[in-house]
Amino acid sequence: MSARRTSIHGSWSSRLAFVLAATGSAVGLGNIWKFPYIAGEHGGGAFVLVYLVCIAIIGIPIMMAEVMLGRRGRQSPINTMRTLAQEAGADPRWSWLGWAGVAGGFLILSYYSVIAGWALAYVFRAGSGMFTGVTADGVASIFNALVTDPERLLAWHTIFMVMTMIVVARGVRSGLEQAVRYMVPALFVILILLNGYALAEGSYDLGLRFLFDADFSKIDANGILIAMGHAFFTLSLGMGAIMVYGSYLPEHASIARTSITISVLDTLVALLAGMAIFPIVFANGLEPGAGPGLIFQTLPIAFGHMTGGALFGTLFFVLLVFAAWTSAISLIEPAVAWLVENRGMTRVHASVLAGVVTWVFGLLTVFSFNLWADFKPMAWLEVFRDATLFDLLDYLTANIMLPLGGLFIALFAAWVMKRDDSLEELDMGDGPAYRLWRFLVRYVTPVAVLIVFLNVTGLVDFGHLLGAG
Ligand code: PHE
């Protein structure tokens, strides 16, 4: 019973508004900044294939599960999990899953905001014509001048956090809904334009072969974990962002259809970004494994050499900032919703509090690129030999916390929640589609996540099954 709760935070004006907001959450730095550089670091094609498989068999079903739980519980993920656990006669400590998500959201946003700050800085670099005729060495030194200056990074990080807090404070309808409508289509247009440049001036063949030729000898167990973690990260899954957005979703919107739409759009943006970047990498003798600076050291070359490049460059970085902005708000929304529900705060107070906490954590990332660049706290473990605090934060959240969160969401949705309840909430009939979903979240997702975890710890080696060395 009681599927007809309402949210005290209001709701989206329509299904389309939800699609836009959730797409805004999903499409972000993950697609344009992170996907290309981690694909580059892990050898390309095989990594991309593992990522795509994870989107299809883990990402989409988990997204459906998260939206479903959110819409049924109609509260912050913490309270939603408690309510739904009680409804299913299970332990109310399922609310801890919500807490873990809140923690993950803070940690992710703390570094996300710093990188978004880079994009903000690049709006001005592109706009001032700094990239005109630039060489590969030139872009590298522009990038290094930015990240090695802690004061500048701090300033941009602060500006981005303030922007995020303002939108979150304004609340569901007026604040969160508007940005995406033009942003995602515009992003598509500019990525296609960049592909045009890459095709004309870059090594398009080499770039595409790098991205799509799957050579499994180039990926190891850790690379597989990172590809899976990225499937969660890029779709905003495993920490309650999509759950809290689902809690504002009107009745009678098809959860399956929306989840598939969002996932497909998100994947297309990532692939288009990769297809623009790698041809430029190879044509200019750059290193595909260059790390977090990859897009900031490749795309300016394209903007510096095409007609109208200053304009398109500015526009591109503006869009990247928007994409990051609409993701950032979803990263603290679970915490803000909880503070409003349980601490009686106004949205303004809750946003400021959450924003300040995140800002402070952000300092760890700011200093990882300069003052503490040589601080490698876990260098004793081979995989983390070169990992700064920023790298470790990213690894912990994207590759451990999100997949674990997703695992528990799957277990709850398919093993704890009553079948009739999920059947009712998904509202797609008891046909093959529902059964496929249930099979995937019941068996495939948990087993896949566990195998990938065990594989990394060396307890299971399925690399051989895939033909890896
Ligand atoms: N999906 C966002 C991106 O790709 C990041 C994100 C992760 C947002 C988790 C919310 C929750 O940039």
PDB file of N, CA and C in Angstrom, residues 224-295:
ATOM      1  N   ILE A 224      39.305  -3.018 -15.634  1.00  0.00           N
ATOM      2  CA  ILE A 224      37.909  -3.470 -15.707  1.00  0.00           C
ATOM      3  C   ILE A 224      37.088  -2.840 -14.581  1.00  0.00           C
ATOM      4  N   LEU A 225      37.673  -2.788 -13.398  1.00  0.00           N
ATOM      5  CA  LEU A 225      36.970  -2.136 -12.283  1.00  0.00           C
ATOM      6  C   LEU A 225      36.702  -0.664 -12.606  1.00  0.00           C
ATOM      7  N   ILE A 226      37.698  -0.012 -13.194  1.00  0.00           N
ATOM      8  CA  ILE A 226      37.540   1.414 -13.487  1.00  0.00           C
ATOM      9  C   ILE A 226      36.463   1.624 -14.559  1.00  0.00           C
ATOM     10  N   ALA A 227      36.409   0.722 -15.533  1.00  0.00           N
ATOM     11  CA  ALA A 227      35.361   0.830 -16.561  1.00  0.00           C
ATOM     12  C   ALA A 227      33.982   0.649 -15.930  1.00  0.00           C
ATOM     13  N   MET A 228      33.867  -0.307 -15.017  1.00  0.00           N
ATOM     14  CA  MET A 228      32.574  -0.518 -14.363  1.00  0.00           C
ATOM     15  C   MET A 228      32.235   0.665 -13.458  1.00  0.00           C
ATOM     16  N   GLY A 229      33.219   1.119 -12.683  1.00  0.00           N
ATOM     17  CA  GLY A 229      32.986   2.274 -11.815  1.00  0.00           C
ATOM     18  C   GLY A 229      32.527   3.467 -12.635  1.00  0.00           C
ATOM     19  N   HIS A 230      33.120   3.610 -13.815  1.00  0.00           N
ATOM     20  CA  HIS A 230      32.736   4.751 -14.630  1.00  0.00           C
ATOM     21  C   HIS A 230      31.308   4.643 -15.149  1.00  0.00           C
ATOM     22  N   ALA A 231      30.841   3.408 -15.377  1.00  0.00           N
ATOM     23  CA  ALA A 231      29.449   3.259 -15.810  1.00  0.00           C
ATOM     24  C   ALA A 231      28.512   3.804 -14.727  1.00  0.00           C
ATOM     25  N   PHE A 232      28.840   3.550 -13.463  1.00  0.00           N
ATOM     26  CA  PHE A 232      28.041   4.116 -12.366  1.00  0.00           C
ATOM     27  C   PHE A 232      28.191   5.629 -12.314  1.00  0.00           C
ATOM     28  N   PHE A 233      29.440   6.072 -12.389  1.00  0.00           N
ATOM     29  CA  PHE A 233      29.713   7.499 -12.253  1.00  0.00           C
ATOM     30  C   PHE A 233      28.998   8.294 -13.335  1.00  0.00           C
ATOM     31  N   THR A 234      29.136   7.854 -14.566  1.00  0.00           N
ATOM     32  CA  THR A 234      28.621   8.656 -15.669  1.00  0.00           C
ATOM     33  C   THR A 234      27.097   8.697 -15.674  1.00  0.00           C
ATOM     34  N   LEU A 235      26.454   7.644 -15.142  1.00  0.00           N
ATOM     35  CA  LEU A 235      24.990   7.664 -15.084  1.00  0.00           C
ATOM     36  C   LEU A 235      24.491   8.185 -13.732  1.00  0.00           C
ATOM     37  N   SER A 236      25.394   8.668 -12.894  1.00  0.00           N
ATOM     38  CA  SER A 236      25.031   9.222 -11.570  1.00  0.00           C
ATOM     39  C   SER A 236      24.388   8.182 -10.661  1.00  0.00           C
ATOM     40  N   LEU A 237      24.849   6.928 -10.750  1.00  0.00           N
ATOM     41  CA  LEU A 237      24.191   5.864 -10.000  1.00  0.00           C
ATOM     42  C   LEU A 237      24.965   5.465  -8.753  1.00  0.00           C
ATOM     43  N   GLY A 238      24.250   4.881  -7.811  1.00  0.00           N
ATOM     44  CA  GLY A 238      24.901   4.264  -6.655  1.00  0.00           C
ATOM     45  C   GLY A 238      25.052   5.182  -5.464  1.00  0.00           C
ATOM     46  N   MET A 239      24.615   6.452  -5.562  1.00  0.00           N
ATOM     47  CA  MET A 239      24.734   7.330  -4.396  1.00  0.00           C
ATOM     48  C   MET A 239      23.459   8.117  -4.096  1.00  0.00           C
ATOM     49  N   GLY A 240      22.377   7.831  -4.795  1.00  0.00           N
ATOM     50  CA  GLY A 240      21.110   8.461  -4.424  1.00  0.00           C
ATOM     51  C   GLY A 240      20.725   9.692  -5.229  1.00  0.00           C
ATOM     52  N   ALA A 241      21.599  10.136  -6.146  1.00  0.00           N
ATOM     53  CA  ALA A 241      21.250  11.324  -6.935  1.00  0.00           C
ATOM     54  C   ALA A 241      20.016  11.047  -7.793  1.00  0.00           C
ATOM     55  N   ILE A 242      20.059   9.896  -8.478  1.00  0.00           N
ATOM     56  CA  ILE A 242      18.933   9.564  -9.350  1.00  0.00           C
ATOM     57  C   ILE A 242      17.717   9.164  -8.508  1.00  0.00           C
ATOM     58  N   MET A 243      17.996   8.599  -7.319  1.00  0.00           N
ATOM     59  CA  MET A 243      16.890   8.232  -6.427  1.00  0.00           C
ATOM     60  C   MET A 243      16.146   9.485  -5.981  1.00  0.00           C
ATOM     61  N   VAL A 244      16.892  10.515  -5.589  1.00  0.00           N
ATOM     62  CA  VAL A 244      16.224  11.719  -5.088  1.00  0.00           C
ATOM     63  C   VAL A 244      15.510  12.429  -6.245  1.00  0.00           C
ATOM     64  N   TYR A 245      16.089  12.374  -7.434  1.00  0.00           N
ATOM     65  CA  TYR A 245      15.367  12.956  -8.574  1.00  0.00           C
ATOM     66  C   TYR A 245      14.101  12.141  -8.865  1.00  0.00           C
ATOM     67  N   GLY A 246      14.211  10.826  -8.721  1.00  0.00           N
ATOM     68  CA  GLY A 246      13.036   9.975  -8.910  1.00  0.00           C
ATOM     69  C   GLY A 246      11.930  10.300  -7.912  1.00  0.00           C
ATOM     70  N   SER A 247      12.332  10.780  -6.724  1.00  0.00           N
ATOM     71  CA  SER A 247      11.322  11.077  -5.709  1.00  0.00           C
ATOM     72  C   SER A 247      10.486  12.301  -6.091  1.00  0.00           C
ATOM     73  N   TYR A 248      10.952  13.064  -7.072  1.00  0.00           N
ATOM     74  CA  TYR A 248      10.163  14.203  -7.547  1.00  0.00           C
ATOM     75  C   TYR A 248       9.429  13.883  -8.852  1.00  0.00           C
ATOM     76  N   LEU A 249       9.460  12.608  -9.240  1.00  0.00           N
ATOM     77  CA  LEU A 249       8.869  12.222 -10.534  1.00  0.00           C
ATOM     78  C   LEU A 249       7.358  12.013 -10.394  1.00  0.00           C
ATOM     79  N   PRO A 250       6.580  12.600 -11.303  1.00  0.00           N
ATOM     80  CA  PRO A 250       5.131  12.395 -11.235  1.00  0.00           C
ATOM     81  C   PRO A 250       4.770  10.917 -11.411  1.00  0.00           C
ATOM     82  N   GLU A 251       3.585  10.530 -10.898  1.00  0.00           N
ATOM     83  CA  GLU A 251       3.058   9.193 -11.162  1.00  0.00           C
ATOM     84  C   GLU A 251       2.977   8.973 -12.668  1.00  0.00           C
ATOM     85  N   HIS A 252       2.876   7.710 -13.057  1.00  0.00           N
ATOM     86  CA  HIS A 252       2.565   7.388 -14.447  1.00  0.00           C
ATOM     87  C   HIS A 252       3.553   7.934 -15.448  1.00  0.00           C
ATOM     88  N   ALA A 253       4.813   8.005 -15.098  1.00  0.00           N
ATOM     89  CA  ALA A 253       5.795   8.267 -16.132  1.00  0.00           C
ATOM     90  C   ALA A 253       6.555   6.954 -16.277  1.00  0.00           C
ATOM     91  N   SER A 254       6.818   6.524 -17.518  1.00  0.00           N
ATOM     92  CA  SER A 254       7.442   5.220 -17.698  1.00  0.00           C
ATOM     93  C   SER A 254       8.906   5.255 -17.269  1.00  0.00           C
ATOM     94  N   ILE A 255       9.194   4.492 -16.234  1.00  0.00           N
ATOM     95  CA  ILE A 255      10.551   4.496 -15.694  1.00  0.00           C
ATOM     96  C   ILE A 255      11.527   3.821 -16.659  1.00  0.00           C
ATOM     97  N   ALA A 256      11.083   2.753 -17.304  1.00  0.00           N
ATOM     98  CA  ALA A 256      11.987   2.033 -18.205  1.00  0.00           C
ATOM     99  C   ALA A 256      12.381   2.915 -19.382  1.00  0.00           C
ATOM    100  N   ARG A 257      11.368   3.515 -19.988  1.00  0.00           N
ATOM    101  CA  ARG A 257      11.651   4.316 -21.168  1.00  0.00           C
ATOM    102  C   ARG A 257      12.571   5.494 -20.832  1.00  0.00           C
ATOM    103  N   THR A 258      12.271   6.182 -19.733  1.00  0.00           N
ATOM    104  CA  THR A 258      13.124   7.314 -19.357  1.00  0.00           C
ATOM    105  C   THR A 258      14.547   6.861 -19.080  1.00  0.00           C
ATOM    106  N   SER A 259      14.705   5.753 -18.372  1.00  0.00           N
ATOM    107  CA  SER A 259      16.064   5.316 -18.022  1.00  0.00           C
ATOM    108  C   SER A 259      16.870   5.004 -19.277  1.00  0.00           C
ATOM    109  N   ILE A 260      16.218   4.372 -20.231  1.00  0.00           N
ATOM    110  CA  ILE A 260      16.942   4.037 -21.457  1.00  0.00           C
ATOM    111  C   ILE A 260      17.311   5.308 -22.218  1.00  0.00           C
ATOM    112  N   THR A 261      16.375   6.237 -22.317  1.00  0.00           N
ATOM    113  CA  THR A 261      16.668   7.495 -23.018  1.00  0.00           C
ATOM    114  C   THR A 261      17.876   8.192 -22.407  1.00  0.00           C
ATOM    115  N   ILE A 262      17.855   8.313 -21.091  1.00  0.00           N
ATOM    116  CA  ILE A 262      18.941   9.023 -20.404  1.00  0.00           C
ATOM    117  C   ILE A 262      20.274   8.324 -20.644  1.00  0.00           C
ATOM    118  N   SER A 263      20.271   7.003 -20.537  1.00  0.00           N
ATOM    119  CA  SER A 263      21.522   6.264 -20.688  1.00  0.00           C
ATOM    120  C   SER A 263      22.076   6.377 -22.103  1.00  0.00           C
ATOM    121  N   VAL A 264      21.191   6.328 -23.080  1.00  0.00           N
ATOM    122  CA  VAL A 264      21.659   6.408 -24.463  1.00  0.00           C
ATOM    123  C   VAL A 264      22.247   7.793 -24.743  1.00  0.00           C
ATOM    124  N   LEU A 265      21.540   8.838 -24.316  1.00  0.00           N
ATOM    125  CA  LEU A 265      22.064  10.191 -24.527  1.00  0.00           C
ATOM    126  C   LEU A 265      23.433  10.352 -23.876  1.00  0.00           C
ATOM    127  N   ASP A 266      23.519   9.864 -22.652  1.00  0.00           N
ATOM    128  CA  ASP A 266      24.761  10.004 -21.898  1.00  0.00           C
ATOM    129  C   ASP A 266      25.924   9.304 -22.618  1.00  0.00           C
ATOM    130  N   THR A 267      25.638   8.099 -23.106  1.00  0.00           N
ATOM    131  CA  THR A 267      26.688   7.332 -23.777  1.00  0.00           C
ATOM    132  C   THR A 267      27.114   8.013 -25.077  1.00  0.00           C
ATOM    133  N   LEU A 268      26.129   8.540 -25.807  1.00  0.00           N
ATOM    134  CA  LEU A 268      26.472   9.228 -27.057  1.00  0.00           C
ATOM    135  C   LEU A 268      27.386  10.415 -26.808  1.00  0.00           C
ATOM    136  N   VAL A 269      27.102  11.179 -25.766  1.00  0.00           N
ATOM    137  CA  VAL A 269      27.948  12.343 -25.491  1.00  0.00           C
ATOM    138  C   VAL A 269      29.385  11.890 -25.210  1.00  0.00           C
ATOM    139  N   ALA A 270      29.530  10.839 -24.414  1.00  0.00           N
ATOM    140  CA  ALA A 270      30.881  10.356 -24.093  1.00  0.00           C
ATOM    141  C   ALA A 270      31.607   9.879 -25.353  1.00  0.00           C
ATOM    142  N   LEU A 271      30.915   9.098 -26.198  1.00  0.00           N
ATOM    143  CA  LEU A 271      31.586   8.572 -27.387  1.00  0.00           C
ATOM    144  C   LEU A 271      31.965   9.698 -28.341  1.00  0.00           C
ATOM    145  N   LEU A 272      31.063  10.675 -28.498  1.00  0.00           N
ATOM    146  CA  LEU A 272      31.389  11.810 -29.373  1.00  0.00           C
ATOM    147  C   LEU A 272      32.600  12.572 -28.846  1.00  0.00           C
ATOM    148  N   ALA A 273      32.679  12.712 -27.532  1.00  0.00           N
ATOM    149  CA  ALA A 273      33.831  13.408 -26.955  1.00  0.00           C
ATOM    150  C   ALA A 273      35.113  12.632 -27.255  1.00  0.00           C
ATOM    151  N   GLY A 274      35.069  11.321 -27.044  1.00  0.00           N
ATOM    152  CA  GLY A 274      36.251  10.505 -27.313  1.00  0.00           C
ATOM    153  C   GLY A 274      36.659  10.565 -28.781  1.00  0.00           C
ATOM    154  N   MET A 275      35.645  10.540 -29.658  1.00  0.00           N
ATOM    155  CA  MET A 275      35.929  10.553 -31.091  1.00  0.00           C
ATOM    156  C   MET A 275      36.493  11.892 -31.545  1.00  0.00           C
ATOM    157  N   ALA A 276      36.235  12.951 -30.794  1.00  0.00           N
ATOM    158  CA  ALA A 276      36.833  14.237 -31.147  1.00  0.00           C
ATOM    159  C   ALA A 276      38.261  14.330 -30.618  1.00  0.00           C
ATOM    160  N   ILE A 277      38.471  13.764 -29.425  1.00  0.00           N
ATOM    161  CA  ILE A 277      39.736  14.007 -28.738  1.00  0.00           C
ATOM    162  C   ILE A 277      40.885  13.139 -29.274  1.00  0.00           C
ATOM    163  N   PHE A 278      40.655  11.825 -29.463  1.00  0.00           N
ATOM    164  CA  PHE A 278      41.793  10.968 -29.800  1.00  0.00           C
ATOM    165  C   PHE A 278      42.430  11.255 -31.165  1.00  0.00           C
ATOM    166  N   PRO A 279      41.642  11.613 -32.189  1.00  0.00           N
ATOM    167  CA  PRO A 279      42.308  11.999 -33.448  1.00  0.00           C
ATOM    168  C   PRO A 279      43.251  13.187 -33.251  1.00  0.00           C
ATOM    169  N   ILE A 280      42.870  14.119 -32.367  1.00  0.00           N
ATOM    170  CA  ILE A 280      43.739  15.273 -32.108  1.00  0.00           C
ATOM    171  C   ILE A 280      44.981  14.826 -31.339  1.00  0.00           C
ATOM    172  N   VAL A 281      44.763  13.909 -30.401  1.00  0.00           N
ATOM    173  CA  VAL A 281      45.891  13.369 -29.638  1.00  0.00           C
ATOM    174  C   VAL A 281      46.935  12.780 -30.588  1.00  0.00           C
ATOM    175  N   PHE A 282      46.478  11.914 -31.511  1.00  0.00           N
ATOM    176  CA  PHE A 282      47.453  11.216 -32.348  1.00  0.00           C
ATOM    177  C   PHE A 282      48.062  12.131 -33.409  1.00  0.00           C
ATOM    178  N   ALA A 283      47.268  13.065 -33.921  1.00  0.00           N
ATOM    179  CA  ALA A 283      47.809  13.959 -34.953  1.00  0.00           C
ATOM    180  C   ALA A 283      48.881  14.883 -34.385  1.00  0.00           C
ATOM    181  N   ASN A 284      48.830  15.138 -33.086  1.00  0.00           N
ATOM    182  CA  ASN A 284      49.783  16.080 -32.495  1.00  0.00           C
ATOM    183  C   ASN A 284      50.842  15.403 -31.638  1.00  0.00           C
ATOM    184  N   GLY A 285      50.956  14.091 -31.785  1.00  0.00           N
ATOM    185  CA  GLY A 285      51.983  13.371 -31.040  1.00  0.00           C
ATOM    186  C   GLY A 285      51.807  13.463 -29.544  1.00  0.00           C
ATOM    187  N   LEU A 286      50.530  13.580 -29.079  1.00  0.00           N
ATOM    188  CA  LEU A 286      50.302  13.651 -27.628  1.00  0.00           C
ATOM    189  C   LEU A 286      50.129  12.243 -27.076  1.00  0.00           C
ATOM    190  N   GLU A 287      50.080  12.180 -25.762  1.00  0.00           N
ATOM    191  CA  GLU A 287      50.036  10.913 -25.053  1.00  0.00           C
ATOM    192  C   GLU A 287      48.571  10.602 -24.697  1.00  0.00           C
ATOM    193  N   PRO A 288      47.971   9.502 -25.190  1.00  0.00           N
ATOM    194  CA  PRO A 288      46.573   9.237 -24.804  1.00  0.00           C
ATOM    195  C   PRO A 288      46.417   9.056 -23.292  1.00  0.00           C
ATOM    196  N   GLY A 289      47.471   8.594 -22.638  1.00  0.00           N
ATOM    197  CA  GLY A 289      47.390   8.369 -21.191  1.00  0.00           C
ATOM    198  C   GLY A 289      47.817   9.585 -20.387  1.00  0.00           C
ATOM    199  N   ALA A 290      47.629  10.782 -20.940  1.00  0.00           N
ATOM    200  CA  ALA A 290      48.128  12.000 -20.278  1.00  0.00           C
ATOM    201  C   ALA A 290      47.440  12.313 -18.958  1.00  0.00           C
ATOM    202  N   GLY A 291      46.324  11.671 -18.682  1.00  0.00           N
ATOM    203  CA  GLY A 291      45.678  11.891 -17.385  1.00  0.00           C
ATOM    204  C   GLY A 291      44.650  13.008 -17.400  1.00  0.00           C
ATOM    205  N   PRO A 292      44.324  13.507 -16.193  1.00  0.00           N
ATOM    206  CA  PRO A 292      43.190  14.430 -16.028  1.00  0.00           C
ATOM    207  C   PRO A 292      43.268  15.694 -16.881  1.00  0.00           C
ATOM    208  N   GLY A 293      44.460  16.054 -17.366  1.00  0.00           N
ATOM    209  CA  GLY A 293      44.556  17.266 -18.174  1.00  0.00           C
ATOM    210  C   GLY A 293      44.214  17.035 -19.641  1.00  0.00           C
ATOM    211  N   LEU A 294      43.886  15.763 -20.005  1.00  0.00           N
ATOM    212  CA  LEU A 294      43.788  15.417 -21.436  1.00  0.00           C
ATOM    213  C   LEU A 294      42.942  16.377 -22.270  1.00  0.00           C
ATOM    214  N   ILE A 295      41.687  16.618 -21.883  1.00  0.00           N
ATOM    215  CA  ILE A 295      40.880  17.470 -22.786  1.00  0.00           C
ATOM    216  C   ILE A 295      41.385  18.904 -22.794  1.00  0.00           C
TER     217      ILE A 295
END
